[in-house]
Coordinates of C-alpha atoms in Angstrom, one line a residue:
M408 CA -15.5 8.6 -28.0
V409 CA -16.6 10.7 -30.9
R410 CA -13.7 12.7 -32.9
E411 CA -14.6 16.2 -33.8
V412 CA -15.4 16.7 -37.5
D413 CA -15.4 20.1 -38.9
V414 CA -18.1 20.0 -41.2
G415 CA -17.8 23.5 -42.6
E416 CA -14.9 22.3 -44.2
V417 CA -15.2 18.6 -45.8
A418 CA -18.0 16.5 -46.8
V419 CA -18.6 13.4 -44.6
I420 CA -19.3 10.2 -45.7
A421 CA -19.8 7.0 -43.7
L422 CA -18.3 3.5 -44.8
T423 CA -20.0 0.5 -43.1
F424 CA -19.5 -3.4 -42.8
D425 CA -21.4 -5.9 -42.0
D426 CA -21.4 -9.4 -41.1
G427 CA -17.9 -10.1 -39.8
P428 CA -15.6 -10.1 -38.2
G429 CA -13.9 -12.5 -40.7
D430 CA -11.4 -13.7 -43.1
W431 CA -11.6 -10.1 -44.9
T432 CA -11.6 -7.7 -41.6
P433 CA -7.9 -7.7 -41.2
A434 CA -7.1 -6.6 -45.4
I435 CA -10.0 -3.6 -44.9
L436 CA -8.2 -2.6 -41.6
D437 CA -4.9 -2.2 -43.3
L438 CA -6.8 -0.3 -46.0
L439 CA -8.5 1.8 -43.9
A440 CA -5.3 2.7 -42.2
R441 CA -3.4 3.1 -44.9
H442 CA -5.7 6.1 -46.4
A443 CA -6.2 7.7 -42.8
A444 CA -10.3 6.7 -42.9
H445 CA -12.4 5.5 -40.2
A446 CA -15.6 3.3 -40.2
T447 CA -17.7 1.4 -38.4
F448 CA -18.2 -2.5 -38.4
F449 CA -22.0 -3.9 -37.8
Y450 CA -20.3 -7.5 -35.9
L451 CA -22.4 -10.8 -36.2
G452 CA -22.4 -12.2 -32.5
E453 CA -21.5 -15.8 -33.2
R454 CA -18.6 -14.7 -35.1
V455 CA -16.9 -12.3 -32.8
Q456 CA -15.6 -14.6 -29.7
G457 CA -13.4 -16.5 -32.9
W458 CA -11.7 -12.8 -34.4
A459 CA -11.5 -11.0 -30.7
N460 CA -8.1 -10.0 -31.5
V461 CA -9.5 -8.5 -34.9
V462 CA -12.0 -6.5 -32.8
R463 CA -10.0 -5.3 -30.6
R464 CA -7.3 -4.3 -33.3
A465 CA -10.6 -2.4 -35.2
V466 CA -11.4 -0.3 -31.9
A467 CA -7.8 0.6 -31.0
E468 CA -7.6 2.0 -34.7
G469 CA -10.7 4.2 -34.0
H470 CA -13.3 2.0 -35.7
E471 CA -16.6 1.9 -34.4
P472 CA -18.3 -1.5 -33.6
G473 CA -21.8 -1.8 -34.0
N474 CA -24.6 -4.4 -33.4
H475 CA -25.8 -6.8 -36.3
L476 CA -27.4 -9.3 -34.0
F477 CA -26.0 -12.7 -33.6
S478 CA -27.1 -15.0 -36.0
H479 CA -28.4 -13.4 -39.0
R480 CA -31.4 -14.6 -39.0
H481 CA -34.0 -12.9 -40.5
P482 CA -35.6 -10.6 -37.9
Q483 CA -39.1 -11.0 -39.6
A484 CA -39.2 -14.2 -38.5
L485 CA -38.0 -13.8 -35.0
S486 CA -40.2 -12.9 -31.7
D487 CA -39.4 -9.8 -29.6
E488 CA -37.9 -12.0 -27.2
E489 CA -35.6 -13.8 -29.5
I490 CA -34.6 -10.6 -31.0
R491 CA -33.8 -9.0 -27.8
D492 CA -31.6 -12.2 -27.1
E493 CA -29.6 -11.7 -30.6
V494 CA -29.0 -8.1 -29.4
V495 CA -28.0 -8.9 -25.8
R496 CA -25.6 -11.5 -26.5
T497 CA -23.7 -9.8 -29.4
A498 CA -23.8 -6.9 -27.1
V499 CA -22.1 -8.7 -24.3
E500 CA -19.5 -10.7 -27.1
I501 CA -18.3 -7.5 -28.4
E502 CA -17.7 -5.6 -25.3
R503 CA -15.8 -8.7 -23.9
A504 CA -13.7 -8.8 -26.9
A505 CA -13.6 -4.5 -27.7
G506 CA -13.7 -3.7 -24.0
T507 CA -16.1 -1.0 -25.2
A508 CA -20.0 -1.2 -25.7
A509 CA -21.5 -1.0 -29.1
S510 CA -24.7 0.9 -29.3
L511 CA -25.6 1.2 -32.7
L512 CA -28.1 -1.2 -34.3
R513 CA -28.5 -3.0 -37.5
P514 CA -30.8 -6.0 -38.2
P515 CA -29.9 -8.4 -40.9
Y516 CA -31.3 -7.5 -44.2
G517 CA -32.6 -4.3 -42.9
E518 CA -35.9 -5.7 -41.7
E519 CA -38.2 -5.0 -38.6
P520 CA -35.9 -1.6 -38.2
E521 CA -39.0 -0.1 -36.2
R522 CA -39.0 -3.3 -33.9
V523 CA -35.3 -3.4 -33.4
A524 CA -35.5 0.3 -32.9
A525 CA -38.0 -0.3 -30.2
I526 CA -36.4 -3.5 -28.1
G527 CA -32.7 -1.6 -28.4
A528 CA -34.4 1.3 -26.8
E529 CA -35.7 -0.7 -23.8
L530 CA -32.1 -2.0 -23.6
R531 CA -30.8 1.4 -23.6
L532 CA -29.1 1.2 -27.4
G533 CA -29.5 2.8 -30.6
P534 CA -30.3 4.4 -33.0
V535 CA -31.0 1.6 -35.6
V536 CA -28.9 2.8 -38.7
L537 CA -29.4 1.5 -42.4
W538 CA -28.0 3.2 -45.5
S539 CA -28.5 5.1 -48.7
I540 CA -25.8 3.7 -50.5
D541 CA -25.9 -0.1 -51.2
P542 CA -23.7 -1.7 -54.1
E543 CA -24.8 -5.3 -53.1
D544 CA -21.4 -6.3 -52.7
W545 CA -23.1 -9.2 -50.5
K546 CA -23.5 -11.0 -53.9
S547 CA -20.0 -10.6 -54.8
P548 CA -19.8 -9.0 -57.8
P549 CA -16.9 -7.3 -59.5
A550 CA -15.1 -5.0 -57.7
E551 CA -15.1 -2.2 -60.6
A552 CA -19.2 -2.7 -60.4
I553 CA -19.1 -1.9 -56.4
V554 CA -16.4 1.2 -57.5
E555 CA -19.0 2.1 -60.0
Q556 CA -21.9 2.8 -57.9
V557 CA -20.4 4.0 -54.9
L558 CA -19.0 6.7 -56.6
E559 CA -22.3 7.6 -58.6
E560 CA -24.3 7.9 -55.8
A561 CA -21.6 9.5 -53.3
R562 CA -23.4 12.5 -51.2
A563 CA -22.2 14.4 -48.2
G564 CA -24.0 12.3 -45.4
A565 CA -24.1 8.9 -46.9
I566 CA -23.9 6.0 -45.4
V567 CA -22.3 3.0 -47.4
D568 CA -23.2 -0.7 -46.9
L569 CA -20.4 -3.1 -47.5
H570 CA -19.6 -6.4 -46.1
D571 CA -16.6 -7.8 -44.7
G572 CA -18.1 -11.2 -43.7
W573 CA -21.1 -13.4 -44.9
G574 CA -24.6 -14.3 -43.4
R575 CA -26.3 -17.3 -44.2
T576 CA -25.0 -18.0 -47.6
P577 CA -20.7 -18.6 -47.8
R578 CA -19.3 -15.8 -50.2
D579 CA -16.2 -14.4 -51.4
R580 CA -15.5 -10.5 -49.8
Q581 CA -12.1 -10.2 -52.3
P582 CA -14.4 -8.2 -54.6
T583 CA -15.0 -5.6 -51.9
V584 CA -11.4 -5.8 -50.8
E585 CA -10.5 -4.7 -54.1
A586 CA -13.2 -2.3 -54.7
L587 CA -12.1 -0.3 -51.3
A588 CA -8.5 -0.5 -52.5
R589 CA -9.8 1.9 -55.4
L590 CA -12.5 3.6 -53.5
L591 CA -10.8 5.1 -50.6
P592 CA -8.2 7.1 -52.8
E593 CA -11.1 8.2 -55.4
L594 CA -13.4 9.9 -52.6
R595 CA -10.3 11.3 -51.1
T596 CA -9.7 13.2 -54.3
R597 CA -13.2 14.1 -54.0
G598 CA -13.2 15.8 -51.1
F599 CA -14.8 13.2 -48.6
E600 CA -14.0 12.7 -45.0
L601 CA -14.5 8.6 -44.5
V602 CA -15.7 8.8 -40.4
T603 CA -17.5 6.9 -38.5
V604 CA -21.7 6.5 -38.2
S605 CA -21.4 8.5 -34.5
E606 CA -19.4 10.8 -36.0
L607 CA -21.7 11.4 -39.2
L608 CA -24.7 11.8 -37.0
A609 CA -23.0 14.2 -34.8
S610 CA -22.5 16.1 -38.0
G611 CA -25.9 16.6 -38.4
R612 CA -25.1 15.8 -42.2
S613 CA -26.4 12.2 -42.7
S614 CA -28.7 11.3 -45.3
R615 CA -30.4 7.9 -44.0

């Protein structure tokens, strides 16, 4: 269910997390709960089964699940049928774990959004959601660099792309956790409400 967000009173911004669930997701959920913030998690299907309890927790705490395809392969290298299979398998895993469907799609690397959107529409899934702020935390930069870029670019309607897991190359996500601990109170101080992507889209304020 999409919560009602009074956009006349606050500026809304959406934090999103890709490539999980994984080792860092529980810490991120703890921080979001501490600051009464909601987010959208774009899950990799191949990881959901091993972290089903974390996916259930996220949904129970008001966070939105999204479909990041199954294996984090490059969509540019996949046929339509392979993309369809990746979308469907991930949708099944998320619904099995969370007890709710994940409609939103985000292709790995942001590749082939139009093609993924067309396939999603055939499956009655979508829209495809990309981002407007990318601090490239997937490279594991220092937390300070993540904080600085997000705060510099933060605007009402922004969608921030962060990571709670990793794609094909193992990476440390602790800098993202540390950055989030600083970002959440500062964004609040600056007047932002942290909402899910669907809530942001429903507000009509999306900048992406």
